[in-house]
Structure formats: structure tokens, C-alpha cells
CSV table of C-alpha atoms in Angstrom, one decimal:
chain,number,residue,atom,x,y,z
A,1,UNK,CA,30.7,11.2,-0.4
A,2,UNK,CA,30.5,7.3,-0.6
A,3,UNK,CA,32.9,5.8,-3.2
A,4,UNK,CA,31.4,4.6,-6.3
A,5,UNK,CA,30.1,0.9,-6.7
A,6,UNK,CA,33.1,0.0,-8.8
A,7,UNK,CA,35.3,1.3,-6.0
A,8,UNK,CA,33.7,-0.6,-3.2
A,9,UNK,CA,33.8,-4.0,-5.4
A,10,UNK,CA,37.3,-3.4,-5.7
A,11,UNK,CA,37.9,-2.9,-1.8
A,12,UNK,CA,36.2,-6.2,-1.5
A,13,UNK,CA,32.7,-4.8,0.1
A,14,UNK,CA,29.6,-6.4,-1.1
A,15,UNK,CA,27.0,-4.0,-3.1
A,16,UNK,CA,24.5,-2.3,-1.2
A,17,UNK,CA,20.7,-2.8,-2.3
A,18,UNK,CA,21.0,0.7,-3.7
A,19,UNK,CA,24.1,-0.5,-5.9
A,20,UNK,CA,21.8,-3.1,-7.2
A,21,UNK,CA,19.2,-1.1,-8.5
A,22,UNK,CA,18.8,0.1,-12.1
A,23,UNK,CA,17.0,3.4,-10.5
A,24,UNK,CA,18.6,3.9,-7.0
A,25,UNK,CA,15.8,6.5,-6.7
A,26,UNK,CA,13.4,3.9,-5.9
A,27,UNK,CA,15.1,3.1,-2.3
A,28,UNK,CA,13.4,5.7,-0.2
A,29,UNK,CA,14.4,6.6,3.6
A,30,UNK,CA,11.5,9.1,4.2
A,31,UNK,CA,7.7,9.1,4.2
A,32,UNK,CA,5.4,10.7,1.5
A,33,UNK,CA,2.9,12.9,3.0
A,34,UNK,CA,1.0,16.0,1.4
A,35,UNK,CA,3.1,15.3,-1.5
A,36,UNK,CA,6.4,15.7,0.3
A,37,UNK,CA,9.0,13.3,1.5
A,38,UNK,CA,9.3,14.0,5.1
A,39,UNK,CA,11.0,12.5,8.3
A,40,UNK,CA,14.3,11.8,9.5
A,41,UNK,CA,15.6,8.2,8.8
A,42,UNK,CA,15.9,6.6,12.2
A,43,UNK,CA,14.8,2.9,12.1
A,44,UNK,CA,16.8,0.0,10.5
A,45,UNK,CA,15.3,-2.2,7.9
A,46,UNK,CA,17.2,-5.3,7.6
A,47,UNK,CA,17.6,-8.3,5.2
A,48,UNK,CA,16.0,-11.3,7.1
A,49,UNK,CA,18.5,-13.7,5.5
A,50,UNK,CA,21.6,-12.0,6.9
A,51,UNK,CA,20.3,-9.3,9.3
A,52,UNK,CA,22.5,-6.7,7.1
A,53,UNK,CA,21.1,-3.0,7.3
A,54,UNK,CA,19.2,-2.2,4.2
A,55,UNK,CA,18.0,1.3,4.7
A,56,UNK,CA,16.5,3.5,7.5
A,57,UNK,CA,12.9,4.7,7.8
A,58,UNK,CA,11.3,7.5,10.0
A,59,UNK,CA,9.7,6.6,13.2
A,60,UNK,CA,6.1,8.5,12.7
A,61,UNK,CA,3.5,8.8,15.4
A,62,UNK,CA,0.3,10.7,16.2
A,63,UNK,CA,1.3,14.0,15.0
A,64,UNK,CA,2.4,13.2,11.7
A,65,UNK,CA,-0.4,10.8,11.4
A,66,UNK,CA,-2.9,13.6,11.9
A,67,UNK,CA,-1.1,15.7,9.5
A,68,UNK,CA,-1.4,12.8,6.8
A,69,UNK,CA,-5.1,12.5,7.5
A,70,UNK,CA,-5.7,16.2,7.3
A,71,UNK,CA,-3.6,16.2,4.1
A,72,UNK,CA,-5.8,13.4,2.8
A,73,UNK,CA,-9.1,15.1,3.9
A,74,UNK,CA,-7.9,18.3,1.9
A,75,UNK,CA,-6.9,16.6,-1.1
A,76,UNK,CA,-10.4,14.6,-1.0
A,77,UNK,CA,-13.0,17.2,-2.7
A,78,UNK,CA,-10.7,17.7,-5.6
A,79,UNK,CA,-9.7,14.3,-6.2
A,80,UNK,CA,-13.4,13.2,-5.9
A,81,UNK,CA,-14.4,15.5,-8.8
A,82,UNK,CA,-12.0,14.1,-11.1
A,83,UNK,CA,-13.6,12.5,-13.9
A,84,UNK,CA,-13.5,8.7,-13.9
A,85,UNK,CA,-11.8,8.6,-17.2
A,86,UNK,CA,-8.9,11.1,-15.5
A,87,UNK,CA,-8.6,8.8,-12.6
A,88,UNK,CA,-8.4,5.7,-14.7
A,89,UNK,CA,-5.5,7.3,-17.0
A,90,UNK,CA,-3.5,8.1,-13.7
A,91,UNK,CA,-3.8,4.6,-12.4
A,92,UNK,CA,-3.0,3.1,-15.8
A,93,UNK,CA,0.2,5.2,-15.8
A,94,UNK,CA,1.0,4.0,-12.2
A,95,UNK,CA,0.3,0.5,-13.4
A,96,UNK,CA,2.9,1.0,-16.6
A,97,UNK,CA,5.5,2.4,-14.1
A,98,UNK,CA,5.2,-0.6,-11.8
A,99,UNK,CA,5.7,-3.0,-14.7
A,100,UNK,CA,8.5,-1.0,-15.9
A,101,UNK,CA,10.2,-1.1,-12.8
A,102,UNK,CA,9.3,-4.6,-11.9
A,103,UNK,CA,13.1,-6.1,-11.4
A,104,UNK,CA,14.2,-3.0,-9.1
A,105,UNK,CA,10.8,-3.6,-7.0
A,106,UNK,CA,11.1,-7.3,-6.6
A,107,UNK,CA,15.1,-6.6,-5.6
A,108,UNK,CA,13.7,-4.3,-3.1
A,109,UNK,CA,11.0,-6.8,-1.9
A,110,UNK,CA,13.0,-9.8,-1.7
A,111,UNK,CA,15.7,-7.8,0.1
A,112,UNK,CA,13.7,-6.7,3.0
A,113,UNK,CA,10.9,-9.6,2.9
A,114,UNK,CA,13.0,-12.6,2.1
A,115,UNK,CA,11.1,-14.6,-0.5
A,116,UNK,CA,12.8,-15.9,-3.5
A,117,UNK,CA,13.3,-13.1,-6.4
A,118,UNK,CA,11.0,-15.4,-8.7
A,119,UNK,CA,8.1,-15.2,-6.3
A,120,UNK,CA,8.8,-11.4,-5.6
A,121,UNK,CA,8.7,-10.6,-9.3
A,122,UNK,CA,5.4,-12.8,-9.5
A,123,UNK,CA,4.0,-10.6,-6.7
A,124,UNK,CA,5.0,-7.4,-8.5
A,125,UNK,CA,3.3,-8.6,-11.5
A,126,UNK,CA,0.1,-9.3,-9.4
A,127,UNK,CA,0.3,-6.1,-7.7
A,128,UNK,CA,0.6,-4.4,-10.9
A,129,UNK,CA,-2.4,-6.3,-12.1
A,130,UNK,CA,-4.9,-5.0,-9.2
A,131,UNK,CA,-4.0,-1.6,-10.4
A,132,UNK,CA,-4.5,-2.3,-13.9
A,133,UNK,CA,-7.9,-3.9,-13.0
A,134,UNK,CA,-9.2,-1.2,-11.0
A,135,UNK,CA,-7.8,1.5,-13.6
A,136,UNK,CA,-10.5,0.0,-15.9
A,137,UNK,CA,-13.0,-0.6,-13.2
A,138,UNK,CA,-12.7,3.1,-12.4
A,139,UNK,CA,-14.5,3.9,-15.6
A,140,UNK,CA,-17.6,1.7,-14.8
A,141,UNK,CA,-18.6,2.9,-11.2
A,142,UNK,CA,-22.3,2.5,-12.3
A,143,UNK,CA,-25.6,3.5,-10.4
A,144,UNK,CA,-28.9,1.9,-10.8
A,145,UNK,CA,-32.7,2.6,-10.9
A,146,UNK,CA,-35.0,0.9,-8.6
A,147,UNK,CA,-38.7,0.3,-9.2
A,148,UNK,CA,-40.9,2.2,-6.6
A,149,UNK,CA,-44.5,1.7,-5.4
A,150,UNK,CA,-45.5,5.0,-6.9
A,151,UNK,CA,-46.3,5.6,-10.9
A,152,UNK,CA,-44.8,8.9,-10.9
A,153,UNK,CA,-41.8,8.5,-9.0
A,154,UNK,CA,-38.2,6.9,-9.8
A,155,UNK,CA,-35.4,6.0,-7.4
A,156,UNK,CA,-31.8,6.5,-8.7
A,157,UNK,CA,-28.9,5.2,-6.6
A,158,UNK,CA,-25.5,6.6,-7.5
A,159,UNK,CA,-22.1,5.6,-6.2
A,160,UNK,CA,-19.7,8.3,-4.5
A,161,UNK,CA,-16.4,8.4,-3.0
A,162,UNK,CA,-16.6,7.8,0.6
A,163,UNK,CA,-13.8,10.0,1.7
A,164,UNK,CA,-10.3,9.2,3.4
A,165,UNK,CA,-9.3,5.7,3.6
A,166,UNK,CA,-6.9,4.1,6.0
A,167,UNK,CA,-4.9,1.2,5.1
A,168,UNK,CA,-2.8,-1.0,7.0
A,169,UNK,CA,-0.9,-3.8,5.4
A,170,UNK,CA,1.2,-7.0,6.5
A,171,UNK,CA,4.9,-8.1,5.7
A,172,UNK,CA,4.1,-11.1,4.0
A,173,UNK,CA,2.9,-9.5,0.6
A,174,UNK,CA,4.2,-5.9,0.6
A,175,UNK,CA,3.3,-5.1,-2.6
A,176,UNK,CA,0.1,-7.1,-3.7
A,177,UNK,CA,-1.6,-6.2,-0.3
A,178,UNK,CA,-1.0,-2.4,-0.8
A,179,UNK,CA,-2.2,-2.3,-4.3
A,180,UNK,CA,-5.3,-4.4,-3.7
A,181,UNK,CA,-6.4,-1.8,-1.2
A,182,UNK,CA,-4.9,1.2,-2.4
A,183,UNK,CA,-6.1,1.0,-6.2
A,184,UNK,CA,-9.7,0.7,-5.6
A,185,UNK,CA,-10.0,3.5,-3.1
A,186,UNK,CA,-8.1,5.7,-5.4
A,187,UNK,CA,-10.1,4.4,-8.4
A,188,UNK,CA,-13.3,5.3,-6.6
A,189,UNK,CA,-12.2,8.9,-6.0
A,190,UNK,CA,-11.1,8.4,-2.2
A,191,UNK,CA,-7.8,9.5,-0.5
A,192,UNK,CA,-5.4,6.9,1.2
A,193,UNK,CA,-3.2,7.1,4.2
A,194,UNK,CA,-1.4,3.8,4.2
A,195,UNK,CA,0.7,2.3,7.2
A,196,UNK,CA,2.8,-0.7,5.7
A,197,UNK,CA,4.4,-3.1,8.0
A,198,UNK,CA,7.6,-1.7,9.8
A,199,UNK,CA,9.5,-5.1,8.5
A,200,UNK,CA,8.6,-4.3,5.0
A,201,UNK,CA,8.4,-0.7,4.4
A,202,UNK,CA,10.6,-0.2,1.3
A,203,UNK,CA,8.4,-1.7,-1.4
A,204,UNK,CA,5.6,0.6,0.0
A,205,UNK,CA,7.8,3.8,-0.4
A,206,UNK,CA,9.0,2.6,-3.8
A,207,UNK,CA,5.3,2.2,-4.8
A,208,UNK,CA,4.3,5.7,-3.6
A,209,UNK,CA,7.3,7.1,-5.4
A,210,UNK,CA,6.0,5.6,-8.8
A,211,UNK,CA,2.5,6.8,-7.9
A,212,UNK,CA,3.8,10.4,-7.5
A,213,UNK,CA,5.5,10.0,-10.7
A,214,UNK,CA,2.3,8.9,-12.5
A,215,UNK,CA,0.7,12.0,-11.6
A,216,UNK,CA,-1.4,11.1,-8.2
A,217,UNK,CA,-2.0,14.7,-7.0
A,218,UNK,CA,-0.6,15.6,-3.5
A,219,UNK,CA,-2.3,14.3,-0.5
A,220,UNK,CA,-4.1,11.9,-2.5
A,221,UNK,CA,-1.9,9.0,-1.4
A,222,UNK,CA,0.3,9.4,1.9
A,223,UNK,CA,2.5,6.6,3.5
A,224,UNK,CA,3.7,6.4,7.0
A,225,UNK,CA,6.0,4.3,8.9
A,226,UNK,CA,6.7,4.0,12.5
A,227,UNK,CA,4.8,3.8,15.6
A,228,UNK,CA,2.1,1.0,14.6
A,229,UNK,CA,-0.5,1.4,17.6
A,230,UNK,CA,-0.2,5.2,17.6
A,231,UNK,CA,-0.6,5.2,13.6
A,232,UNK,CA,-3.4,2.8,13.7
A,233,UNK,CA,-5.3,4.6,16.6
A,234,UNK,CA,-5.4,8.0,14.8
A,235,UNK,CA,-6.5,6.4,11.8
A,236,UNK,CA,-9.3,4.6,13.5
A,237,UNK,CA,-10.5,7.5,15.7
A,238,UNK,CA,-10.0,10.6,13.4
A,239,UNK,CA,-13.3,11.6,12.2
A,240,UNK,CA,-12.1,12.6,8.7
A,241,UNK,CA,-11.2,8.8,8.2
A,242,UNK,CA,-14.3,7.0,6.9
A,243,UNK,CA,-13.1,3.6,6.2
A,244,UNK,CA,-10.2,1.0,7.6
A,245,UNK,CA,-8.8,-1.5,5.7
A,246,UNK,CA,-6.6,-4.0,7.5
A,247,UNK,CA,-5.0,-7.4,6.9
A,248,UNK,CA,-3.3,-9.2,9.7
A,249,UNK,CA,-3.7,-11.0,12.9
A,250,UNK,CA,-7.4,-11.4,14.6
A,251,UNK,CA,-5.8,-9.9,17.8
A,252,UNK,CA,-4.9,-6.6,16.1
A,253,UNK,CA,-8.2,-6.6,14.3
A,254,UNK,CA,-10.2,-6.7,17.4
A,255,UNK,CA,-8.2,-3.6,18.7
A,256,UNK,CA,-8.9,-1.8,15.4
A,257,UNK,CA,-12.6,-2.8,15.5
A,258,UNK,CA,-12.8,-1.5,19.0
A,259,UNK,CA,-11.2,1.7,18.3
A,260,UNK,CA,-13.1,2.3,15.0
A,261,UNK,CA,-16.2,2.1,16.9
A,262,UNK,CA,-16.0,5.5,18.4
A,263,UNK,CA,-16.8,6.9,15.2
A,264,UNK,CA,-18.9,4.0,13.7
A,265,UNK,CA,-16.3,3.5,10.8
A,266,UNK,CA,-16.7,1.0,8.1
A,267,UNK,CA,-14.1,-1.8,8.1
A,268,UNK,CA,-12.9,-4.4,5.9
A,269,UNK,CA,-10.8,-7.0,8.0
A,270,UNK,CA,-9.0,-9.7,6.5
A,271,UNK,CA,-7.8,-11.7,9.8
A,272,UNK,CA,-6.2,-14.9,11.0
A,273,UNK,CA,-4.8,-16.4,7.6
A,274,UNK,CA,-2.7,-19.3,7.9
A,275,UNK,CA,-0.1,-21.3,5.4
A,276,UNK,CA,-0.9,-24.9,5.5
A,277,UNK,CA,1.0,-27.3,3.6
A,278,UNK,CA,1.0,-30.9,2.7
A,279,UNK,CA,3.5,-33.6,4.1
A,280,UNK,CA,3.8,-36.8,2.0
A,281,UNK,CA,4.6,-40.1,3.3
A,282,UNK,CA,8.3,-40.1,2.0
A,283,UNK,CA,9.0,-36.5,3.6
A,284,UNK,CA,11.5,-36.3,6.1
A,285,UNK,CA,9.0,-35.4,9.2
A,286,UNK,CA,11.4,-33.7,11.7
A,287,UNK,CA,12.4,-31.4,8.9
A,288,UNK,CA,8.9,-30.7,8.2
A,289,UNK,CA,8.0,-30.1,11.6
A,290,UNK,CA,11.1,-27.7,12.2
A,291,UNK,CA,10.0,-25.9,9.1
A,292,UNK,CA,6.6,-25.3,10.6
């Protein structure tokens, strides 16, 4: 057994990330598939500031991704039949748990991603706000009536969940990019298989742990870490996946676009973003160039 935090402090060792969390159970080292925590921790997740190991994550690949997609496919019919109010209540509970655990989530985020803790707290709040917004929008997935050319006919359009959605998110906003993709899909009645960036998977695993606690049924929200190209290929080519959402580089977006064309899948791509900044006349130009 590891010595308690007080003993380690007395021995002069620095507290670990787990030691610094109010709820250490949020630091997960397994993936979440079909309502179960699975996989052997193998790949280290490190603090970009000092290279210290924070945790290990599983290296999942083709077989595990197929398993996750099939779990999401099985879970889809029942989740789609939940009333809008029932899905909304579950998402609302997820939002409340995110806010209740915002300090721990921010600590995890800043430890693996590197942004200042103040910014990490802000991102957790924004990520929670996405869940809150779509929890309310779940109740307002309205249809419409459409005029026709016949006096004895009426056209009705209704909105229905599309099915299994694949989501691939980047390292720079490991909370808000996830909730911005996952919460609208869940609100609409879709199921999700998420692949977070390997640099910042711990925030994703903490979020799905809270989603599980909020009552999201097994198979509805799955999270995989590991071989990015293999996982992405399955998400793009498996016939059960009906939509792919990706934020990242244009180069990778083109690959996903090509792979998804096999099944003519719907795509939502946010590609090639940049972060410009202004250099004023009194700035140190050399330092600004180095910072770029």
C-alpha cells in the first residue's frame, strides 16, 4: 500500500495529483465502455510543465473501438425512447455534478494541459454551461408544419436522433470541447463514443465518471483512449456510426473526411484554428517571436 499523503509529505516527497483532489475517484486510469471501466493502464499522461507522470491510461485500438460502437448501438433504441424531459433531467444532474466538482476538474485539467488554474476553472464553468444549455434545449426539439400544394394534405416534419455519434476532441480545451459535442448529442437522444486527445484524457475520464453518477445509462456515453488513427478509422467506417464530430487540424480532418465517405456519413469539422496575438510597439519583439 502507498503511504498516506501526510506520511509522504513528512518524507519530503511532493503530493501527487490524486493527493490534491477532494474526490480522488475522479482521477481514472481506465476507459469507460458499455457502462464499465476497462483496460490496462499503459501509457503515461504527464504534466507538460515538469514532465512528471500524473497517471497512466489504456492504449485501445480497433477491437475495443468496435466494442464501444456496438455498445452504443445497443444502447441507442432505449435512450432514444426516453422522453425529452427524462434526458433533460439526467443532463441537468450531470451539469450540477460538474459545477460541484469544478475545483477538482480544474486541477486535473491544468495538471495535464498546462493552462493557468484560473483559466482551467473558467473552462470548467463554460463546459458545464454547455451541458446546462442543452439540458434545457432537450425539452424544445420541436418539429414544424409545412404548407403543401394540396388543400387536403399537411406535411409534418419531426426531429429524431440520428444514432451513434463519434466525437474526437483536441488537447487545448479538454473539457469544453467535449461537453460542446457530447451534450447536444445526448440531449437529442443519440449515443456517443468519445476519443479525447492522448495528451489530455484525464479530464474526459473524470467527466464521464460524473455522467455515470448522474444516471447516464450504460452504453450511452463511452470514452476510449489510445491509438488515435485506429480509433478514428473505426468511428469513420463502422456502419453503426452515423455522425462524426471533430475539432483539430485540417490535415487530420481531411483524413477523417475521406474515411467517412465510405459510408457517406454526416460530418461536423472544426479545422485549422489559430491563436493570433497583438504585439504593441513597446513589446520585446525577440521575446514575442520566441513565444510564438
